[in-house]
Amino acid sequence: MAYNFEFYAPTKVIFGKGAENETGKLIKAFGASRVLVVYGGGSVKRSGLLEKIEASLSTEKIVFRELGGVVPNPRLDKVYEGIRMGKERGTDFLLAVGGGSVIDSAKAIAYGLAEPEHDVWELFAHTRTARKCLPVASVLTIAAAGSETSRGCVITNEHTGEKRAYDDNLARPRFAVMNPEYTITLPDYQTESGCVDIMMHTMERYFTNGGNMEITDALAEGLLRTVMKNAVKPHHNPGDYDARAEIMWAGSLAHNDLTGCGNDGGDFMSHKLEHELGGMFDVTHRAGLAAIWPSWARYVCNECLSRFVRYARNVMGIAAEGSDEEIAEAGIRGMEEFYHSIGMPVNLEELGIHPTDRQIEEMAERCMAACGSHTGSAKKLAKDDMIRIYTNARNSK
């Protein structure tokens, strides 16, 4: 039976070639006058995107300042730097130019500036709840995290090795500018790992034991098939604009909560398990998800068997007959084969890390502490379950 739900998706999307030229007008419409432009490395400068955006801000007589240097698994110290800079300049709007790490950093800075009397890390440590947040928007350059339309935000505390999420509608971006052309020059590994993240945001909401709707399932399954079909195309033809457009739009739809309407909110244990990998080993988040998912799937499968069978049939196209267990396993193997086809790992060895038993126990302890209790929808996991999933992912051949 479908659960009651509330769907809230306030982000305005401007999609297509030349969309970035509208940035200044969009920000002016929100009454902003002092903007902090947050970005990562030099690619937004080399591509000319940053220059175009700043020209559009200048045309609208909007004062801006840059904060570059955001890295994958975005760091708390960079957030603190942005908060200090924002206070000095009287910032009233955050513009992220980049992918999920940049957008998440901008969201965290916006929280910190809105409530300067508090340490922003308290939100991610879940010792308080935000009451205010400055407005945030983005010009997207990587299709992956879905942060451009989501309420989510993930930051790594480099001093403690903790990677933690904070979700609140206060940080939903006001608008998202999406021009798929700016994803064409991405390294293939980033493009394909981004496709994994998009799929995982959908799959986390799909494999549930609470409340499902036929229309929501159909949307999720269609999104997954579309991403799989188009993920292969840039792998062989990086300049395929249409494939990149499909992927970019799918990234937003996968994480704006649409594919979870009517269920129990999703599982998200693969994400939580991966956060500890990222915190300890600083691995690429999306590749980490690919490496942990097969172990998680096999561990929880029998507790959520009907969903895995449906996934095998409707997403992976498994037509063979057999027991439900055999069909579900064929679907999981099919996903591993897909990951390999786009250069993604399916275990920790392929990811390039070799955690010891003690490190696995520490990650499980941290994950359990972050969750607060047994958690998950496909199967509720305790510390021992997490240890087994990590161990199976390490020992998988």
XYZ file of C-alpha atoms in Angstrom:
397
model
C 0.000 0.000 0.000
C 1.277 3.468 -0.860
C 2.349 5.654 2.034
C 1.280 9.275 2.465
C 3.906 11.654 1.127
C 4.790 15.299 0.589
C 6.625 16.271 -2.587
C 8.441 19.598 -2.574
C 10.557 20.607 -5.583
C 10.920 24.403 -5.643
C 14.096 24.643 -7.756
C 13.722 26.465 -11.068
C 15.635 24.671 -13.850
C 17.081 26.457 -16.891
C 18.301 23.727 -19.237
C 20.171 23.724 -22.527
C 22.795 25.435 -24.635
C 23.579 28.982 -23.528
C 21.602 28.651 -20.291
C 24.570 29.939 -18.276
C 24.113 33.408 -19.779
C 20.902 33.835 -17.758
C 22.677 33.525 -14.387
C 22.946 37.230 -13.583
C 19.286 37.918 -14.358
C 18.195 34.955 -12.273
C 20.157 36.099 -9.235
C 18.964 39.697 -9.614
C 15.376 38.443 -9.573
C 15.985 37.171 -6.034
C 17.139 40.626 -4.905
C 20.730 39.559 -4.232
C 23.500 42.146 -4.341
C 26.634 40.406 -2.975
C 27.344 36.930 -4.290
C 29.977 34.411 -3.265
C 30.847 32.306 -6.321
C 32.073 28.872 -5.207
C 33.907 26.515 -7.545
C 36.425 23.675 -7.571
C 39.500 23.443 -9.770
C 40.560 25.317 -12.870
C 38.258 23.606 -15.371
C 35.509 26.230 -15.039
C 38.105 28.866 -15.882
C 39.692 26.950 -18.759
C 36.287 26.294 -20.320
C 35.373 29.985 -20.142
C 32.285 29.210 -18.063
C 33.330 31.230 -15.020
C 34.113 34.242 -17.198
C 30.656 34.052 -18.812
C 28.913 33.799 -15.462
C 30.831 36.680 -13.941
C 30.147 38.799 -17.020
C 26.428 38.148 -16.559
C 26.726 39.183 -12.898
C 28.573 42.385 -13.835
C 25.937 43.231 -16.434
C 23.349 43.159 -13.649
C 25.668 45.211 -11.390
C 25.926 42.374 -8.860
C 29.050 42.423 -6.675
C 30.763 39.052 -6.428
C 33.787 37.357 -4.953
C 35.315 33.970 -5.819
C 36.047 31.014 -3.569
C 37.851 28.260 -5.471
C 39.578 25.079 -4.426
C 36.662 22.840 -3.437
C 37.733 19.192 -3.737
C 35.839 15.888 -3.992
C 34.546 14.766 -0.586
C 34.320 18.498 0.236
C 36.172 19.596 3.359
C 34.928 21.385 6.437
C 37.900 23.771 6.497
C 36.936 25.082 3.040
C 33.409 25.651 4.374
C 34.835 27.619 7.292
C 36.932 29.646 4.838
C 33.813 30.470 2.848
C 31.938 31.495 5.993
C 34.760 33.860 6.993
C 34.867 35.339 3.488
C 31.094 35.726 3.388
C 31.034 37.555 6.715
C 33.726 39.981 5.537
C 31.861 40.816 2.340
C 28.273 40.798 3.571
C 27.369 37.956 1.214
C 23.637 37.467 0.680
C 23.628 34.746 -2.023
C 25.722 31.633 -2.763
C 26.341 30.553 -6.364
C 27.964 27.161 -6.905
C 29.660 26.577 -10.262
C 30.531 22.900 -10.492
C 29.231 19.543 -9.334
C 27.928 18.044 -6.118
C 30.986 18.800 -3.980
C 30.853 22.477 -4.916
C 27.090 22.714 -4.397
C 27.301 20.937 -1.030
C 30.054 23.320 0.068
C 27.929 26.307 -0.965
C 24.974 24.929 1.004
C 27.103 24.436 4.109
C 28.521 27.954 3.800
C 24.982 29.296 3.410
C 23.956 27.568 6.645
C 26.983 28.992 8.438
C 26.382 32.543 7.247
C 22.704 32.458 8.143
C 23.443 31.424 11.739
C 26.953 32.759 12.443
C 26.564 32.304 16.185
C 26.709 28.517 15.708
C 29.339 26.095 14.416
C 27.987 24.737 11.125
C 29.447 21.277 11.851
C 26.804 20.885 14.568
C 24.280 20.359 11.768
C 26.261 17.483 10.285
C 26.898 16.045 13.754
C 23.116 16.255 14.257
C 23.342 18.078 17.565
C 21.004 20.850 16.356
C 18.678 21.719 13.480
C 19.069 24.665 11.132
C 16.554 27.471 11.373
C 17.902 29.642 8.547
C 19.948 29.334 5.363
C 21.044 31.911 2.809
C 19.763 31.332 -0.735
C 21.829 28.993 -2.910
C 21.832 28.340 -6.658
C 24.057 26.441 -9.056
C 25.485 26.268 -12.530
C 25.988 22.545 -12.951
C 29.075 21.069 -14.646
C 28.922 17.425 -13.501
C 25.839 15.205 -13.727
C 25.988 13.010 -10.646
C 25.048 14.073 -7.138
C 21.694 15.725 -7.819
C 22.512 18.355 -5.201
C 21.327 21.023 -7.645
C 17.687 20.151 -6.868
C 17.941 18.230 -3.580
C 17.792 19.135 0.092
C 20.909 17.073 0.784
C 24.406 18.180 1.683
C 27.463 16.061 2.584
C 30.669 17.408 4.163
C 33.847 15.665 5.335
C 35.470 16.737 8.606
C 39.111 16.169 7.692
C 40.163 16.454 11.331
C 38.053 13.506 12.516
C 37.697 11.508 9.274
C 33.893 11.773 9.520
C 31.818 12.235 6.358
C 28.310 13.302 7.312
C 25.095 14.378 5.618
C 22.571 17.004 6.604
C 19.218 17.223 4.807
C 16.908 20.213 5.062
C 14.576 21.935 2.607
C 16.035 25.269 3.690
C 18.983 24.537 1.395
C 16.991 23.580 -1.706
C 18.628 25.636 -4.491
C 16.605 28.523 -5.845
C 17.577 27.649 -9.405
C 19.831 25.305 -11.346
C 21.412 26.232 -14.672
C 22.227 23.140 -16.756
C 24.093 23.183 -20.046
C 25.222 19.639 -20.937
C 27.968 21.083 -23.170
C 30.041 21.782 -20.053
C 30.196 18.081 -19.217
C 31.792 17.093 -22.535
C 35.374 17.764 -21.426
C 35.048 15.762 -18.197
C 37.370 12.772 -17.820
C 35.541 9.578 -18.737
C 35.937 8.259 -15.184
C 34.047 11.243 -13.765
C 31.259 10.939 -16.315
C 30.751 7.235 -15.729
C 31.063 7.388 -11.949
C 28.482 10.175 -12.073
C 26.094 7.788 -13.812
C 26.575 5.365 -10.916
C 25.611 8.068 -8.419
C 22.467 8.911 -10.396
C 21.429 5.281 -10.506
C 22.197 4.737 -6.830
C 20.042 7.680 -5.776
C 17.189 5.959 -7.579
C 17.994 2.441 -6.357
C 18.235 3.571 -2.735
C 14.583 4.590 -2.986
C 13.603 1.544 -5.040
C 14.740 -1.285 -2.761
C 12.322 -0.773 0.102
C 10.053 -2.885 2.260
C 7.574 -0.119 2.915
C 4.965 1.373 0.604
C 5.317 1.232 -3.160
C 3.417 2.873 -6.008
C 3.223 1.556 -9.561
C 3.747 5.014 -11.065
C 6.765 5.709 -8.840
C 8.261 2.328 -9.713
C 7.711 2.976 -13.418
C 9.435 6.372 -13.173
C 12.370 4.846 -11.303
C 12.741 1.914 -13.685
C 12.532 4.166 -16.742
C 15.145 6.494 -15.295
C 17.502 3.593 -14.571
C 17.135 2.115 -18.050
C 17.683 5.539 -19.624
C 20.873 6.185 -17.660
C 22.245 2.726 -18.454
C 21.529 3.211 -22.158
C 23.115 6.647 -22.304
C 26.030 6.034 -19.921
C 27.681 3.812 -22.518
C 27.507 6.461 -25.271
C 29.913 9.101 -23.830
C 32.228 6.220 -22.897
C 32.763 5.753 -26.658
C 31.783 9.201 -27.972
C 32.526 11.955 -25.416
C 30.888 14.627 -27.565
C 27.425 13.036 -27.624
C 25.356 16.038 -26.462
C 22.022 14.219 -26.458
C 23.315 11.393 -24.260
C 24.805 13.920 -21.839
C 21.528 15.848 -21.750
C 19.632 12.678 -20.806
C 22.149 11.921 -18.065
C 22.164 15.465 -16.679
C 18.367 15.672 -16.405
C 18.220 12.178 -14.911
C 20.657 13.284 -12.195
C 18.260 15.970 -11.012
C 15.169 13.756 -11.171
C 16.952 10.963 -9.305
C 17.568 13.048 -6.187
C 14.728 15.567 -5.949
C 12.646 12.885 -4.129
C 10.388 12.134 -7.107
C 11.420 8.480 -7.290
C 10.613 7.956 -3.609
C 7.042 9.240 -3.549
C 4.755 6.822 -1.741
C 7.371 4.590 -0.128
C 9.056 4.643 3.277
C 11.772 7.088 2.238
C 14.250 4.561 0.923
C 17.124 2.501 2.253
C 20.304 4.602 1.736
C 22.535 2.132 3.561
C 24.857 1.797 0.560
C 25.405 5.551 0.776
C 25.984 5.457 4.515
C 28.418 2.572 4.225
C 30.258 4.392 1.446
C 30.479 7.598 3.470
C 32.758 5.756 5.882
C 34.921 4.545 2.980
C 35.167 8.141 1.792
C 35.946 9.440 5.271
C 38.713 6.887 5.866
C 40.205 6.423 2.382
C 39.101 9.560 0.456
C 37.817 7.478 -2.457
C 35.646 8.864 -5.246
C 32.149 8.702 -3.793
C 30.410 7.310 -6.856
C 33.028 4.623 -7.494
C 32.784 3.700 -3.817
C 29.053 3.165 -4.257
C 29.660 0.833 -7.195
C 32.183 -1.124 -5.129
C 29.920 -1.584 -2.095
C 26.523 -2.111 -3.768
C 26.921 -5.744 -4.969
C 27.971 -6.857 -1.478
C 25.079 -4.947 0.107
C 22.625 -6.303 -2.484
C 23.561 -9.933 -1.932
C 23.462 -9.491 1.830
C 19.955 -7.982 1.964
C 18.418 -9.663 -1.090
C 16.384 -12.359 0.652
C 14.791 -9.747 2.932
C 13.583 -7.751 -0.080
C 13.340 -10.493 -2.672
C 10.305 -9.330 -4.623
C 11.934 -5.960 -5.289
C 15.142 -7.568 -6.530
C 13.149 -9.856 -8.828
C 11.200 -6.885 -10.214
C 14.479 -4.995 -10.698
C 16.035 -7.951 -12.528
C 13.047 -8.205 -14.866
C 12.157 -4.547 -15.458
C 15.556 -2.847 -15.324
C 18.184 -5.466 -16.156
C 15.981 -7.284 -18.669
C 16.483 -10.740 -17.185
C 14.190 -13.054 -19.152
C 15.515 -16.408 -17.924
C 13.314 -18.590 -15.790
C 14.239 -19.971 -12.385
C 13.598 -19.432 -8.721
C 13.156 -15.922 -7.367
C 16.607 -16.207 -5.770
C 18.192 -17.168 -9.086
C 16.485 -14.323 -10.943
C 17.514 -11.803 -8.281
C 21.128 -13.020 -8.434
C 21.083 -12.713 -12.220
C 19.977 -9.087 -11.822
C 22.830 -8.348 -9.417
C 25.346 -9.993 -11.769
C 23.895 -7.945 -14.612
C 24.538 -4.770 -12.662
C 28.138 -5.839 -12.021
C 28.588 -6.450 -15.743
C 27.179 -2.990 -16.490
C 29.529 -1.350 -13.991
C 32.478 -3.110 -15.606
C 31.301 -2.014 -19.070
C 31.712 1.638 -18.052
C 34.961 1.108 -16.127
C 33.530 1.023 -12.611
C 34.659 -1.274 -9.744
C 32.404 -3.887 -8.134
C 34.456 -4.577 -4.995
C 36.985 -2.861 -2.748
C 40.008 -4.470 -4.405
C 38.954 -3.040 -7.767
C 38.391 0.288 -6.018
C 42.034 0.168 -4.987
C 41.699 -0.094 -1.207
C 42.436 -2.978 1.150
C 40.952 -2.240 4.596
C 42.145 -4.345 7.500
C 39.746 -6.125 9.846
C 40.292 -3.339 12.379
C 39.570 -0.636 9.812
C 36.390 -2.474 8.775
C 35.271 -2.632 12.390
C 36.023 1.070 12.830
C 34.005 1.976 9.708
C 31.096 -0.138 10.970
C 31.277 1.549 14.388
C 31.267 4.997 12.780
C 28.439 4.090 10.434
C 26.391 2.755 13.315
C 27.060 5.921 15.322
C 26.025 8.094 12.379
C 22.825 6.081 11.883
C 21.989 6.158 15.583
C 20.359 2.712 15.550
C 19.619 -0.289 13.344
C 18.611 1.252 10.045
C 17.718 0.439 6.459
C 14.568 -0.527 4.583
C 15.511 -3.527 2.451
C 16.987 -4.972 5.657
C 17.714 -3.229 8.936
C 21.445 -3.397 9.581
C 23.338 -3.577 12.851
C 27.093 -3.268 13.345
C 27.751 -6.964 12.661
C 25.788 -6.745 9.415
C 27.862 -3.783 8.300
C 31.083 -5.629 9.096
C 29.964 -8.542 6.941
C 29.060 -6.283 4.021
C 32.436 -4.522 4.143
C 34.230 -7.842 4.513
C 32.349 -9.426 1.625
C 33.148 -6.390 -0.543
C 36.814 -6.704 0.370
C 36.997 -10.451 -0.231
C 34.817 -10.531 -3.363
C 36.472 -11.982 -6.463
